[in-house]
Amino acid sequence: MKLTSEEKDMLAGKYGEGIAAAMKIQVAMGETFEAERMVPITRAHVALSAQDADLWFVEKLLNLGATCKVSPTVNPSIDLKYLNKNLFEIPKAGINIVSSTNEAYRKIGATLTFDCTPYLQQNVPGFGEVIAFSESSATPYVNSVLGARSNRESSQSALCAAVTGIVPEYGLLLDENRKGEILVEVEAKVETDFDYQLLGWCYPELYKGLEIPVFTGIKARPTPAGFMNFGAQLNTSGAVSMYHMVGITPEAPTLEAAFGNNKIKHHIKITDQDLAATRERLCREPGKIDFAMFGCPHLNIDQVETIAKTVGERKFAVDFWVLTSSLTRELADRMGYLDVIQRAGGHIIADTCIDVPPCWQPYYGKNAVTDSPKCAYYNEIRGIKFIIRPLEEAVEAAILGEVLK
Ligand code: F3S
């Protein structure tokens, strides 16, 4: 790699050991991917996880004196106070790791948003911006929907980028790597936000490669939640950091623009039968449930509104959890949705992830309903069996205590 004299000084430790350590990792990555140079970033997002490796890494950089040049937003952790009051007494070890992680990220200079949808609020890049984002739903959203440029960073590489303010230029930062290679003709009817959960899960089941898919046949622009669901599932069922939707996403005004000089390597069709088969494999049989959980990724205000309007004046028969950003929770409060959901016996919790142990321990081994395949997939290792249904149907199930169909 060709480094500028300033970058060489950063690597040699002239600006401190913390920057040197982050640079060492980034230069090694750059050499691995044959990057020619480093380029500046304007934004970063770190998929903080409040687990051992995450804490070890941020504290290591911190102890070497690193601070962030570009303050990254961060993923959710746990709202300890809320869960302590409303669910169970969180074990001391859990409290310690969460508090230490939050403190370490505060000290290193992160912006403590604790939200996994930064691309909807707080950290929204514009077209062409070079950024370093980790988090599975974030990378496809920023690249595909917004036309910003980020590789599929890990939490650690995104934190290094936040510290140095630069990234090695390779992969999706380069024009030639942003063109499609797989043509995906969507013949299936895809209209609702839930249809995008299924489509996002289905495509990687049919094609496992890492090339950029180009989707055609989508009749109308998905909602922000539709795009969010789509990217989250593409990057959980598979590893898709970027896609095009012809006539919809900004780098694909036409099929020709989406493929550029690339030849079509594979041609895939997704029919109603394919989506029905995915639904059957994924969504589980009806049955009794012990609780309901939504917000993986964090729900936006429109989705919270849907929940509030669906439940109306009725009550939930089981524990009911909605996970959002703190901004969305505040908005829900102002708009009266928080009141409706709380009166029905539910909770809206901010800053919290479905996947940070031990926060959902009382539910381990139980049955539940969600609208998110990602939520179901991550919780399988804890023995939680999630039945997956569209948001409104799942809310109805929580009112009954049972998924009927
Ligand atoms: Fe967000 Fe945690 Fe799900 S980061 S997408 S709630 S696994």
mmCIF file of C-alpha atoms in Angstrom, residues 184 186 188-207 215 218 225-238 245 269-284 296 370-374 376 387-391 393:
data_model
loop_
_atom_site.group_PDB
_atom_site.id
_atom_site.type_symbol
_atom_site.label_atom_id
_atom_site.label_comp_id
_atom_site.label_asym_id
_atom_site.label_seq_id
_atom_site.Cartn_x
_atom_site.Cartn_y
_atom_site.Cartn_z
ATOM 1 C CA VAL A 184 -32.733 -11.914 -9.713
ATOM 2 C CA VAL A 186 -38.763 -11.370 -8.750
ATOM 3 C CA ALA A 188 -43.452 -13.240 -6.662
ATOM 4 C CA LYS A 189 -45.853 -10.651 -5.330
ATOM 5 C CA VAL A 190 -43.786 -8.564 -2.927
ATOM 6 C CA GLU A 191 -45.747 -5.720 -1.382
ATOM 7 C CA THR A 192 -45.702 -5.606 2.404
ATOM 8 C CA ASP A 193 -42.829 -5.032 4.826
ATOM 9 C CA PHE A 194 -43.163 -8.687 5.833
ATOM 10 C CA ASP A 195 -42.812 -9.822 2.212
ATOM 11 C CA TYR A 196 -39.338 -8.235 2.310
ATOM 12 C CA GLN A 197 -38.424 -10.331 5.362
ATOM 13 C CA LEU A 198 -39.241 -13.419 3.283
ATOM 14 C CA LEU A 199 -37.573 -12.201 0.083
ATOM 15 C CA GLY A 200 -34.445 -11.240 2.039
ATOM 16 C CA TRP A 201 -34.288 -14.698 3.610
ATOM 17 C CA CYS A 202 -35.171 -16.531 0.401
ATOM 18 C CA TYR A 203 -32.530 -15.139 -1.993
ATOM 19 C CA PRO A 204 -29.458 -16.471 -0.117
ATOM 20 C CA GLU A 205 -31.195 -19.846 0.157
ATOM 21 C CA LEU A 206 -31.237 -19.972 -3.639
ATOM 22 C CA TYR A 207 -27.782 -18.490 -4.246
ATOM 23 C CA PHE A 215 -33.416 -7.437 -8.319
ATOM 24 C CA ILE A 218 -40.245 -5.012 -7.753
ATOM 25 C CA ALA A 225 -39.022 -0.641 7.169
ATOM 26 C CA GLY A 226 -39.282 -2.811 4.038
ATOM 27 C CA PHE A 227 -35.715 -1.905 3.023
ATOM 28 C CA MET A 228 -34.541 -2.428 6.588
ATOM 29 C CA ASN A 229 -36.154 -5.886 6.792
ATOM 30 C CA PHE A 230 -34.793 -6.852 3.400
ATOM 31 C CA GLY A 231 -31.169 -5.957 4.216
ATOM 32 C CA ALA A 232 -31.308 -7.496 7.705
ATOM 33 C CA GLN A 233 -32.456 -10.859 6.334
ATOM 34 C CA LEU A 234 -30.154 -10.833 3.269
ATOM 35 C CA ASN A 235 -27.245 -10.391 5.646
ATOM 36 C CA THR A 236 -28.456 -12.992 8.182
ATOM 37 C CA SER A 237 -29.547 -15.771 5.839
ATOM 38 C CA GLY A 238 -26.560 -14.867 3.644
ATOM 39 C CA MET A 245 -33.281 -2.820 -7.297
ATOM 40 C CA LYS A 269 -36.153 -16.410 -10.567
ATOM 41 C CA ILE A 270 -38.075 -16.007 -7.333
ATOM 42 C CA THR A 271 -41.696 -17.067 -7.621
ATOM 43 C CA ASP A 272 -44.656 -17.064 -5.246
ATOM 44 C CA GLN A 273 -43.916 -20.765 -4.657
ATOM 45 C CA ASP A 274 -40.334 -19.957 -3.587
ATOM 46 C CA LEU A 275 -41.542 -17.389 -1.063
ATOM 47 C CA ALA A 276 -44.236 -19.773 0.181
ATOM 48 C CA ALA A 277 -41.590 -22.479 0.658
ATOM 49 C CA THR A 278 -39.355 -20.071 2.598
ATOM 50 C CA ARG A 279 -42.312 -19.076 4.715
ATOM 51 C CA GLU A 280 -43.137 -22.691 5.473
ATOM 52 C CA ARG A 281 -39.550 -23.596 6.419
ATOM 53 C CA LEU A 282 -38.956 -20.468 8.460
ATOM 54 C CA CYS A 283 -42.119 -19.343 10.167
ATOM 55 C CA ARG A 284 -43.103 -22.440 12.241
ATOM 56 C CA CYS A 296 -34.714 -6.683 15.486
ATOM 57 C CA THR A 370 -41.959 -12.075 16.377
ATOM 58 C CA ASP A 371 -42.053 -10.558 12.899
ATOM 59 C CA SER A 372 -38.298 -10.923 12.418
ATOM 60 C CA PRO A 373 -36.499 -14.021 11.100
ATOM 61 C CA LYS A 374 -33.241 -12.520 12.419
ATOM 62 C CA ALA A 376 -35.789 -15.995 15.674
ATOM 63 C CA ILE A 387 -43.064 -18.340 15.527
ATOM 64 C CA ILE A 388 -42.667 -15.687 12.796
ATOM 65 C CA ARG A 389 -45.675 -13.771 11.494
ATOM 66 C CA PRO A 390 -46.375 -10.366 9.882
ATOM 67 C CA LEU A 391 -46.407 -7.574 12.478
ATOM 68 C CA GLU A 393 -50.798 -10.932 12.962
#
